[in-house]
Amino acid sequence: EGSGSGGSNGAGTGGGGSGARSGKGGGEGGDLKSDGKGGYTDSALSGDKTAEEELEAQAKALEDKAKQISDRLNTNEKLREISRGGDVRTLGSYDEMLRGVARQVQELRIVFDATEAKEKEREWMANQTSGDLDDNKLIDGVTGERLIYRRRGTPDKPMGLFQRKPKRLIFVVDVSASMSRFNAEDGRLDRMAQTVVMVLEALNGRDHKFEYAIVGHSGASEAIPFVDFGRPPTTKIERSRVVSEIVGSANMAASGDMTIEATEAAIKAVAQKD
């Protein structure tokens, strides 16, 4: 037995039960809000996040990205400031590194100063007592001449012979991300910076004998120029800038190893320069 009645309030009873029409479905789809980008996100549709939470997450991600870009721009600006006018703190660090390698600088200068320039590194030397038989000396050999051989060697440097062109050197340094990342553990970046200081100081004032360049390599490039051929740093501030740029490049470099590519590029750069 049951009775039912209906009115303007839209209520109905039957079989001892009653219920009201709310006009809403049983799911949550009607409660979702658009994120303003043409649809719903996966997190919002799955119910894991509300629309407000999703917007907050997106805003946080954008804020983090903006901070990364800002940090990168600030780093680049600091490097540009160092390049333009030097930095007293950088110069102080350079002097400290120089004191640590002062003895090695003196020893390397002796090595550079003792390097003798030769018009030809090796050549055929005639009138030798041993070596390959010289075809031009066959008749002399028949007559009993003993100096009928020739051999490859380095001739004595004639008195008054001066080096007409400087020797070319190129130094390749590793400025990949690992140099900075593991520096706290083994000091690899610090030692590399000290080595650059040693080379710069030992070659200072020897432009007539050596023409050199310094390039770096990282995961992004096999040839990052720090010192170009024919443009050596002549003052201590300029040399400190070079070291600062090398260290700064390692601090923000991409990961990766281009040692082989950098070596090949350096060899080509030396060979192509006349």
PDB file of C-alpha atoms in Angstrom:
ATOM      1  CA  GLU A   1       0.000   0.000   0.000  1.00  0.00           C
ATOM      2  CA  GLY A   2       1.280   3.401  -0.762  1.00  0.00           C
ATOM      3  CA  SER A   3       0.155   6.823  -1.589  1.00  0.00           C
ATOM      4  CA  GLY A   4       1.820   9.581  -3.489  1.00  0.00           C
ATOM      5  CA  SER A   5       1.255  13.212  -3.941  1.00  0.00           C
ATOM      6  CA  GLY A   6       2.979  15.890  -5.938  1.00  0.00           C
ATOM      7  CA  GLY A   7       2.984  19.582  -5.674  1.00  0.00           C
ATOM      8  CA  SER A   8       4.945  22.615  -6.633  1.00  0.00           C
ATOM      9  CA  ASN A   9       7.675  21.683  -4.215  1.00  0.00           C
ATOM     10  CA  GLY A  10       8.574  18.684  -6.403  1.00  0.00           C
ATOM     11  CA  ALA A  11       8.588  16.195  -3.519  1.00  0.00           C
ATOM     12  CA  GLY A  12       7.318  12.615  -3.756  1.00  0.00           C
ATOM     13  CA  THR A  13       6.807   9.764  -1.347  1.00  0.00           C
ATOM     14  CA  GLY A  14       6.284   6.129  -1.925  1.00  0.00           C
ATOM     15  CA  GLY A  15       6.686   2.817  -0.221  1.00  0.00           C
ATOM     16  CA  GLY A  16       7.646   4.433   3.051  1.00  0.00           C
ATOM     17  CA  GLY A  17      10.530   6.359   1.553  1.00  0.00           C
ATOM     18  CA  SER A  18      11.016   9.942   0.470  1.00  0.00           C
ATOM     19  CA  GLY A  19      13.553  11.856  -1.533  1.00  0.00           C
ATOM     20  CA  ALA A  20      14.175  15.370  -2.841  1.00  0.00           C
ATOM     21  CA  ARG A  21      15.403  16.317  -6.258  1.00  0.00           C
ATOM     22  CA  SER A  22      18.582  18.432  -5.954  1.00  0.00           C
ATOM     23  CA  GLY A  23      19.171  18.941  -9.638  1.00  0.00           C
ATOM     24  CA  LYS A  24      22.767  17.662  -9.309  1.00  0.00           C
ATOM     25  CA  GLY A  25      24.298  14.453 -10.559  1.00  0.00           C
ATOM     26  CA  GLY A  26      26.042  11.973  -8.391  1.00  0.00           C
ATOM     27  CA  GLY A  27      29.495  12.743  -9.845  1.00  0.00           C
ATOM     28  CA  GLU A  28      31.822  15.638  -9.184  1.00  0.00           C
ATOM     29  CA  GLY A  29      32.050  16.870 -12.744  1.00  0.00           C
ATOM     30  CA  GLY A  30      29.650  19.729 -12.236  1.00  0.00           C
ATOM     31  CA  ASP A  31      31.808  21.145  -9.407  1.00  0.00           C
ATOM     32  CA  LEU A  32      34.951  21.498 -11.528  1.00  0.00           C
ATOM     33  CA  LYS A  33      36.106  24.861 -12.754  1.00  0.00           C
ATOM     34  CA  SER A  34      38.029  25.682 -15.908  1.00  0.00           C
ATOM     35  CA  ASP A  35      41.700  26.564 -15.499  1.00  0.00           C
ATOM     36  CA  GLY A  36      41.344  29.304 -18.074  1.00  0.00           C
ATOM     37  CA  LYS A  37      43.376  27.442 -20.678  1.00  0.00           C
ATOM     38  CA  GLY A  38      40.609  25.867 -22.690  1.00  0.00           C
ATOM     39  CA  GLY A  39      39.883  22.806 -20.562  1.00  0.00           C
ATOM     40  CA  TYR A  40      40.563  20.851 -17.409  1.00  0.00           C
ATOM     41  CA  THR A  41      43.902  19.503 -16.277  1.00  0.00           C
ATOM     42  CA  ASP A  42      44.452  15.792 -15.715  1.00  0.00           C
ATOM     43  CA  SER A  43      44.907  16.333 -11.982  1.00  0.00           C
ATOM     44  CA  ALA A  44      41.654  18.275 -11.739  1.00  0.00           C
ATOM     45  CA  LEU A  45      39.656  15.700 -13.712  1.00  0.00           C
ATOM     46  CA  SER A  46      41.008  12.812 -11.649  1.00  0.00           C
ATOM     47  CA  GLY A  47      40.085  14.571  -8.444  1.00  0.00           C
ATOM     48  CA  ASP A  48      43.672  14.586  -7.133  1.00  0.00           C
ATOM     49  CA  LYS A  49      43.784  18.374  -7.064  1.00  0.00           C
ATOM     50  CA  THR A  50      41.217  21.101  -7.034  1.00  0.00           C
ATOM     51  CA  ALA A  51      41.351  23.813  -9.630  1.00  0.00           C
ATOM     52  CA  GLU A  52      42.755  26.242  -7.028  1.00  0.00           C
ATOM     53  CA  GLU A  53      45.511  23.819  -6.039  1.00  0.00           C
ATOM     54  CA  GLU A  54      46.391  23.243  -9.672  1.00  0.00           C
ATOM     55  CA  LEU A  55      46.698  26.983 -10.296  1.00  0.00           C
ATOM     56  CA  GLU A  56      48.892  27.358  -7.225  1.00  0.00           C
ATOM     57  CA  ALA A  57      51.195  24.580  -8.471  1.00  0.00           C
ATOM     58  CA  GLN A  58      51.477  26.204 -11.880  1.00  0.00           C
ATOM     59  CA  ALA A  59      52.231  29.571 -10.322  1.00  0.00           C
ATOM     60  CA  LYS A  60      54.930  27.996  -8.128  1.00  0.00           C
ATOM     61  CA  ALA A  61      56.531  26.340 -11.176  1.00  0.00           C
ATOM     62  CA  LEU A  62      56.566  29.642 -13.047  1.00  0.00           C
ATOM     63  CA  GLU A  63      58.076  31.373 -10.027  1.00  0.00           C
ATOM     64  CA  ASP A  64      60.868  28.772  -9.798  1.00  0.00           C
ATOM     65  CA  LYS A  65      61.590  29.097 -13.530  1.00  0.00           C
ATOM     66  CA  ALA A  66      61.735  32.889 -13.248  1.00  0.00           C
ATOM     67  CA  LYS A  67      64.165  32.602 -10.341  1.00  0.00           C
ATOM     68  CA  GLN A  68      66.452  30.312 -12.367  1.00  0.00           C
ATOM     69  CA  ILE A  69      66.467  32.781 -15.259  1.00  0.00           C
ATOM     70  CA  SER A  70      67.141  35.659 -12.867  1.00  0.00           C
ATOM     71  CA  ASP A  71      70.063  33.803 -11.260  1.00  0.00           C
ATOM     72  CA  ARG A  72      71.532  33.053 -14.684  1.00  0.00           C
ATOM     73  CA  LEU A  73      71.220  36.703 -15.746  1.00  0.00           C
ATOM     74  CA  ASN A  74      72.839  37.875 -12.513  1.00  0.00           C
ATOM     75  CA  THR A  75      75.750  35.472 -13.051  1.00  0.00           C
ATOM     76  CA  ASN A  76      76.249  36.674 -16.611  1.00  0.00           C
ATOM     77  CA  GLU A  77      76.137  40.286 -15.461  1.00  0.00           C
ATOM     78  CA  LYS A  78      78.815  39.621 -12.845  1.00  0.00           C
ATOM     79  CA  LEU A  79      81.026  38.064 -15.497  1.00  0.00           C
ATOM     80  CA  ARG A  80      80.496  41.087 -17.748  1.00  0.00           C
ATOM     81  CA  GLU A  81      81.420  43.417 -14.873  1.00  0.00           C
ATOM     82  CA  ILE A  82      84.622  41.485 -14.293  1.00  0.00           C
ATOM     83  CA  SER A  83      85.377  41.615 -18.018  1.00  0.00           C
ATOM     84  CA  ARG A  84      84.808  45.378 -18.180  1.00  0.00           C
ATOM     85  CA  GLY A  85      86.720  46.700 -15.219  1.00  0.00           C
ATOM     86  CA  GLY A  86      88.162  43.997 -13.029  1.00  0.00           C
ATOM     87  CA  ASP A  87      87.234  43.169  -9.465  1.00  0.00           C
ATOM     88  CA  VAL A  88      89.291  43.802  -6.343  1.00  0.00           C
ATOM     89  CA  ARG A  89      88.096  40.544  -4.786  1.00  0.00           C
ATOM     90  CA  THR A  90      88.990  38.633  -7.945  1.00  0.00           C
ATOM     91  CA  LEU A  91      92.442  40.223  -7.986  1.00  0.00           C
ATOM     92  CA  GLY A  92      92.913  39.217  -4.358  1.00  0.00           C
ATOM     93  CA  SER A  93      92.055  35.610  -5.182  1.00  0.00           C
ATOM     94  CA  TYR A  94      94.453  35.721  -8.122  1.00  0.00           C
ATOM     95  CA  ASP A  95      97.302  36.918  -5.881  1.00  0.00           C
ATOM     96  CA  GLU A  96      96.522  34.148  -3.428  1.00  0.00           C
ATOM     97  CA  MET A  97      96.669  31.503  -6.167  1.00  0.00           C
ATOM     98  CA  LEU A  98      99.865  33.044  -7.526  1.00  0.00           C
ATOM     99  CA  ARG A  99     101.561  32.724  -4.144  1.00  0.00           C
ATOM    100  CA  GLY A 100     100.687  29.042  -4.140  1.00  0.00           C
ATOM    101  CA  VAL A 101     102.458  28.392  -7.469  1.00  0.00           C
ATOM    102  CA  ALA A 102     105.270  30.980  -7.292  1.00  0.00           C
ATOM    103  CA  ARG A 103     108.020  28.348  -7.375  1.00  0.00           C
ATOM    104  CA  GLN A 104     106.424  26.486 -10.295  1.00  0.00           C
ATOM    105  CA  VAL A 105     106.131  29.771 -12.226  1.00  0.00           C
ATOM    106  CA  GLN A 106     109.873  30.342 -11.911  1.00  0.00           C
ATOM    107  CA  GLU A 107     110.643  26.796 -13.024  1.00  0.00           C
ATOM    108  CA  LEU A 108     108.338  27.066 -16.031  1.00  0.00           C
ATOM    109  CA  ARG A 109     109.900  30.365 -17.049  1.00  0.00           C
ATOM    110  CA  ILE A 110     113.299  28.661 -17.127  1.00  0.00           C
ATOM    111  CA  VAL A 111     111.854  25.975 -19.408  1.00  0.00           C
ATOM    112  CA  PHE A 112     110.358  28.566 -21.758  1.00  0.00           C
ATOM    113  CA  ASP A 113     113.514  30.664 -21.815  1.00  0.00           C
ATOM    114  CA  ALA A 114     115.631  27.624 -22.648  1.00  0.00           C
ATOM    115  CA  THR A 115     113.491  26.760 -25.643  1.00  0.00           C
ATOM    116  CA  GLU A 116     115.524  27.351 -28.797  1.00  0.00           C
ATOM    117  CA  ALA A 117     113.893  28.321 -32.049  1.00  0.00           C
ATOM    118  CA  LYS A 118     115.045  26.517 -35.175  1.00  0.00           C
ATOM    119  CA  GLU A 119     114.221  27.226 -38.771  1.00  0.00           C
ATOM    120  CA  LYS A 120     113.784  23.473 -39.228  1.00  0.00           C
ATOM    121  CA  GLU A 121     113.205  21.074 -36.369  1.00  0.00           C
ATOM    122  CA  ARG A 122     114.858  18.156 -38.230  1.00  0.00           C
ATOM    123  CA  GLU A 123     116.550  17.891 -41.591  1.00  0.00           C
ATOM    124  CA  TRP A 124     118.876  15.700 -43.664  1.00  0.00           C
ATOM    125  CA  MET A 125     122.475  16.258 -42.610  1.00  0.00           C
ATOM    126  CA  ALA A 126     125.138  15.288 -45.178  1.00  0.00           C
ATOM    127  CA  ASN A 127     128.795  14.366 -44.735  1.00  0.00           C
ATOM    128  CA  GLN A 128     128.156  11.888 -41.951  1.00  0.00           C
ATOM    129  CA  THR A 129     130.183   8.809 -41.032  1.00  0.00           C
ATOM    130  CA  SER A 130     127.055   6.689 -40.579  1.00  0.00           C
ATOM    131  CA  GLY A 131     123.461   6.619 -41.722  1.00  0.00           C
ATOM    132  CA  ASP A 132     121.946   6.251 -45.185  1.00  0.00           C
ATOM    133  CA  LEU A 133     124.278   6.182 -48.169  1.00  0.00           C
ATOM    134  CA  ASP A 134     124.254   9.555 -49.936  1.00  0.00           C
ATOM    135  CA  ASP A 135     123.790   9.009 -53.695  1.00  0.00           C
ATOM    136  CA  ASN A 136     125.710  12.194 -54.367  1.00  0.00           C
ATOM    137  CA  LYS A 137     128.758  10.739 -52.621  1.00  0.00           C
ATOM    138  CA  LEU A 138     129.134   7.437 -54.520  1.00  0.00           C
ATOM    139  CA  ILE A 139     132.201   8.524 -56.464  1.00  0.00           C
ATOM    140  CA  ASP A 140     133.746   9.962 -53.318  1.00  0.00           C
ATOM    141  CA  GLY A 141     133.235   6.605 -51.640  1.00  0.00           C
ATOM    142  CA  VAL A 142     135.145   4.829 -54.394  1.00  0.00           C
ATOM    143  CA  THR A 143     138.112   7.123 -53.812  1.00  0.00           C
ATOM    144  CA  GLY A 144     138.127   6.299 -50.102  1.00  0.00           C
ATOM    145  CA  GLU A 145     136.100   9.158 -48.679  1.00  0.00           C
ATOM    146  CA  ARG A 146     134.485   8.207 -45.400  1.00  0.00           C
ATOM    147  CA  LEU A 147     131.935  11.037 -45.070  1.00  0.00           C
ATOM    148  CA  ILE A 148     129.529   9.601 -47.639  1.00  0.00           C
ATOM    149  CA  TYR A 149     126.449   9.126 -45.472  1.00  0.00           C
ATOM    150  CA  ARG A 150     123.531  11.276 -44.463  1.00  0.00           C
ATOM    151  CA  ARG A 151     121.029  11.050 -41.625  1.00  0.00           C
ATOM    152  CA  ARG A 152     118.088  12.874 -40.171  1.00  0.00           C
ATOM    153  CA  GLY A 153     118.936  15.100 -37.258  1.00  0.00           C
ATOM    154  CA  THR A 154     118.853  18.509 -35.691  1.00  0.00           C
ATOM    155  CA  PRO A 155     121.683  20.713 -36.974  1.00  0.00           C
ATOM    156  CA  ASP A 156     123.622  23.017 -34.753  1.00  0.00           C
ATOM    157  CA  LYS A 157     122.067  26.432 -34.448  1.00  0.00           C
ATOM    158  CA  PRO A 158     124.236  28.934 -36.352  1.00  0.00           C
ATOM    159  CA  MET A 159     125.463  31.906 -34.378  1.00  0.00           C
ATOM    160  CA  GLY A 160     123.223  34.907 -34.808  1.00  0.00           C
ATOM    161  CA  LEU A 161     120.135  32.946 -35.850  1.00  0.00           C
ATOM    162  CA  PHE A 162     117.088  34.393 -34.152  1.00  0.00           C
ATOM    163  CA  GLN A 163     113.547  33.161 -34.001  1.00  0.00           C
ATOM    164  CA  ARG A 164     111.598  34.891 -36.749  1.00  0.00           C
ATOM    165  CA  LYS A 165     108.132  33.724 -35.711  1.00  0.00           C
ATOM    166  CA  PRO A 166     106.793  32.857 -32.267  1.00  0.00           C
ATOM    167  CA  LYS A 167     105.924  29.277 -31.476  1.00  0.00           C
ATOM    168  CA  ARG A 168     102.208  28.615 -31.217  1.00  0.00           C
ATOM    169  CA  LEU A 169     100.738  27.011 -28.129  1.00  0.00           C
ATOM    170  CA  ILE A 170      97.108  26.289 -27.271  1.00  0.00           C
ATOM    171  CA  PHE A 171      95.941  25.230 -23.833  1.00  0.00           C
ATOM    172  CA  VAL A 172      92.671  23.310 -23.524  1.00  0.00           C
ATOM    173  CA  VAL A 173      90.961  23.361 -20.125  1.00  0.00           C
ATOM    174  CA  ASP A 174      87.955  21.419 -18.857  1.00  0.00           C
ATOM    175  CA  VAL A 175      85.124  23.728 -17.758  1.00  0.00           C
ATOM    176  CA  SER A 176      82.339  21.137 -17.687  1.00  0.00           C
ATOM    177  CA  ALA A 177      79.825  20.987 -14.850  1.00  0.00           C
ATOM    178  CA  SER A 178      81.686  18.170 -13.076  1.00  0.00           C
ATOM    179  CA  MET A 179      84.658  20.498 -12.448  1.00  0.00           C
ATOM    180  CA  SER A 180      82.475  22.675 -10.242  1.00  0.00           C
ATOM    181  CA  ARG A 181      80.252  19.909  -8.853  1.00  0.00           C
ATOM    182  CA  PHE A 182      83.118  17.818  -7.456  1.00  0.00           C
ATOM    183  CA  ASN A 183      85.455  20.653  -6.555  1.00  0.00           C
ATOM    184  CA  ALA A 184      84.478  20.449  -2.892  1.00  0.00           C
ATOM    185  CA  GLU A 185      85.561  16.802  -2.818  1.00  0.00           C
ATOM    186  CA  ASP A 186      88.904  16.864  -4.651  1.00  0.00           C
ATOM    187  CA  GLY A 187      89.616  20.524  -5.471  1.00  0.00           C
ATOM    188  CA  ARG A 188      89.878  19.863  -9.218  1.00  0.00           C
ATOM    189  CA  LEU A 189      88.611  23.298 -10.248  1.00  0.00           C
ATOM    190  CA  ASP A 190      90.926  25.059  -7.802  1.00  0.00           C
ATOM    191  CA  ARG A 191      93.955  23.150  -9.102  1.00  0.00           C
ATOM    192  CA  MET A 192      93.011  23.884 -12.692  1.00  0.00           C
ATOM    193  CA  ALA A 193      92.681  27.594 -11.890  1.00  0.00           C
ATOM    194  CA  GLN A 194      96.126  27.560 -10.264  1.00  0.00           C
ATOM    195  CA  THR A 195      97.552  25.857 -13.341  1.00  0.00           C
ATOM    196  CA  VAL A 196      96.130  28.589 -15.559  1.00  0.00           C
ATOM    197  CA  VAL A 197      97.660  31.212 -13.267  1.00  0.00           C
ATOM    198  CA  MET A 198     101.038  29.456 -13.542  1.00  0.00           C
ATOM    199  CA  VAL A 199     100.873  29.391 -17.359  1.00  0.00           C
ATOM    200  CA  LEU A 200      99.739  33.012 -17.659  1.00  0.00           C
ATOM    201  CA  GLU A 201     102.499  34.294 -15.389  1.00  0.00           C
ATOM    202  CA  ALA A 202     105.221  32.142 -16.943  1.00  0.00           C
ATOM    203  CA  LEU A 203     104.350  33.321 -20.471  1.00  0.00           C
ATOM    204  CA  ASN A 204     103.974  36.960 -19.509  1.00  0.00           C
ATOM    205  CA  GLY A 205     106.491  39.104 -21.390  1.00  0.00           C
ATOM    206  CA  ARG A 206     107.483  36.330 -23.787  1.00  0.00           C
ATOM    207  CA  ASP A 207     105.298  37.327 -26.725  1.00  0.00           C
ATOM    208  CA  HIS A 208     108.302  37.369 -29.067  1.00  0.00           C
ATOM    209  CA  LYS A 209     108.858  33.648 -28.480  1.00  0.00           C
ATOM    210  CA  PHE A 210     105.357  32.274 -27.913  1.00  0.00           C
ATOM    211  CA  GLU A 211     101.899  32.979 -29.260  1.00  0.00           C
ATOM    212  CA  TYR A 212      99.258  31.187 -27.252  1.00  0.00           C
ATOM    213  CA  ALA A 213      95.539  30.729 -26.801  1.00  0.00           C
ATOM    214  CA  ILE A 214      93.400  29.248 -24.039  1.00  0.00           C
ATOM    215  CA  VAL A 215      90.094  27.517 -24.807  1.00  0.00           C
ATOM    216  CA  GLY A 216      87.697  25.534 -22.686  1.00  0.00           C
ATOM    217  CA  HIS A 217      85.325  22.674 -23.352  1.00  0.00           C
ATOM    218  CA  SER A 218      82.118  21.530 -21.694  1.00  0.00           C
ATOM    219  CA  GLY A 219      79.009  19.602 -22.602  1.00  0.00           C
ATOM    220  CA  ALA A 220      77.777  22.568 -24.634  1.00  0.00           C
ATOM    221  CA  SER A 221      80.869  23.379 -26.712  1.00  0.00           C
ATOM    222  CA  GLU A 222      84.302  22.033 -27.638  1.00  0.00           C
ATOM    223  CA  ALA A 223      85.893  25.479 -28.004  1.00  0.00           C
ATOM    224  CA  ILE A 224      85.035  28.237 -25.515  1.00  0.00           C
ATOM    225  CA  PRO A 225      87.567  31.056 -26.070  1.00  0.00           C
ATOM    226  CA  PHE A 226      89.248  32.655 -23.072  1.00  0.00           C
ATOM    227  CA  VAL A 227      92.491  33.958 -24.633  1.00  0.00           C
ATOM    228  CA  ASP A 228      92.874  34.453 -28.397  1.00  0.00           C
ATOM    229  CA  PHE A 229      96.070  34.122 -30.433  1.00  0.00           C
ATOM    230  CA  GLY A 230      97.904  37.428 -30.569  1.00  0.00           C
ATOM    231  CA  ARG A 231      95.911  38.948 -27.703  1.00  0.00           C
ATOM    232  CA  PRO A 232      97.560  37.820 -24.459  1.00  0.00           C
ATOM    233  CA  PRO A 233      96.528  39.449 -21.170  1.00  0.00           C
ATOM    234  CA  THR A 234      99.277  41.949 -20.397  1.00  0.00           C
ATOM    235  CA  THR A 235      98.274  43.168 -16.933  1.00  0.00           C
ATOM    236  CA  LYS A 236      97.545  41.300 -13.739  1.00  0.00           C
ATOM    237  CA  ILE A 237      93.927  42.501 -13.790  1.00  0.00           C
ATOM    238  CA  GLU A 238      93.468  41.122 -17.302  1.00  0.00           C
ATOM    239  CA  ARG A 239      94.996  37.805 -16.259  1.00  0.00           C
ATOM    240  CA  SER A 240      92.721  37.661 -13.211  1.00  0.00           C
ATOM    241  CA  ARG A 241      89.716  38.205 -15.509  1.00  0.00           C
ATOM    242  CA  VAL A 242      90.741  35.198 -17.593  1.00  0.00           C
ATOM    243  CA  VAL A 243      90.851  32.971 -14.511  1.00  0.00           C
ATOM    244  CA  SER A 244      87.514  34.361 -13.267  1.00  0.00           C
ATOM    245  CA  GLU A 245      85.840  33.685 -16.615  1.00  0.00           C
ATOM    246  CA  ILE A 246      87.163  30.103 -16.617  1.00  0.00           C
ATOM    247  CA  VAL A 247      85.894  29.436 -13.090  1.00  0.00           C
ATOM    248  CA  GLY A 248      82.575  31.146 -13.837  1.00  0.00           C
ATOM    249  CA  SER A 249      82.075  29.059 -16.971  1.00  0.00           C
ATOM    250  CA  ALA A 250      82.563  25.854 -14.976  1.00  0.00           C
ATOM    251  CA  ASN A 251      80.040  27.016 -12.373  1.00  0.00           C
ATOM    252  CA  MET A 252      77.252  27.345 -14.948  1.00  0.00           C
ATOM    253  CA  ALA A 253      78.368  24.872 -17.621  1.00  0.00           C
ATOM    254  CA  ALA A 254      76.358  22.037 -19.096  1.00  0.00           C
ATOM    255  CA  SER A 255      77.205  18.448 -18.268  1.00  0.00           C
ATOM    256  CA  GLY A 256      79.006  16.350 -20.845  1.00  0.00           C
ATOM    257  CA  ASP A 257      82.456  15.418 -22.087  1.00  0.00           C
ATOM    258  CA  MET A 258      83.959  16.856 -25.276  1.00  0.00           C
ATOM    259  CA  THR A 259      87.623  16.173 -24.530  1.00  0.00           C
ATOM    260  CA  ILE A 260      88.280  14.429 -27.851  1.00  0.00           C
ATOM    261  CA  GLU A 261      86.411  17.035 -29.894  1.00  0.00           C
ATOM    262  CA  ALA A 262      88.216  19.859 -28.074  1.00  0.00           C
ATOM    263  CA  THR A 263      91.617  18.280 -28.699  1.00  0.00           C
ATOM    264  CA  GLU A 264      90.902  17.856 -32.406  1.00  0.00           C
ATOM    265  CA  ALA A 265      89.645  21.441 -32.687  1.00  0.00           C
ATOM    266  CA  ALA A 266      92.765  22.755 -30.921  1.00  0.00           C
ATOM    267  CA  ILE A 267      95.103  20.869 -33.258  1.00  0.00           C
ATOM    268  CA  LYS A 268      93.281  22.270 -36.288  1.00  0.00           C
ATOM    269  CA  ALA A 269      93.387  25.792 -34.847  1.00  0.00           C
ATOM    270  CA  VAL A 270      97.175  25.638 -34.404  1.00  0.00           C
ATOM    271  CA  ALA A 271      97.751  24.068 -37.824  1.00  0.00           C
ATOM    272  CA  GLN A 272      95.538  26.540 -39.681  1.00  0.00           C
ATOM    273  CA  LYS A 273      97.114  29.669 -38.207  1.00  0.00           C
ATOM    274  CA  ASP A 274     100.013  30.920 -40.312  1.00  0.00           C
TER     275      ASP A 274
END
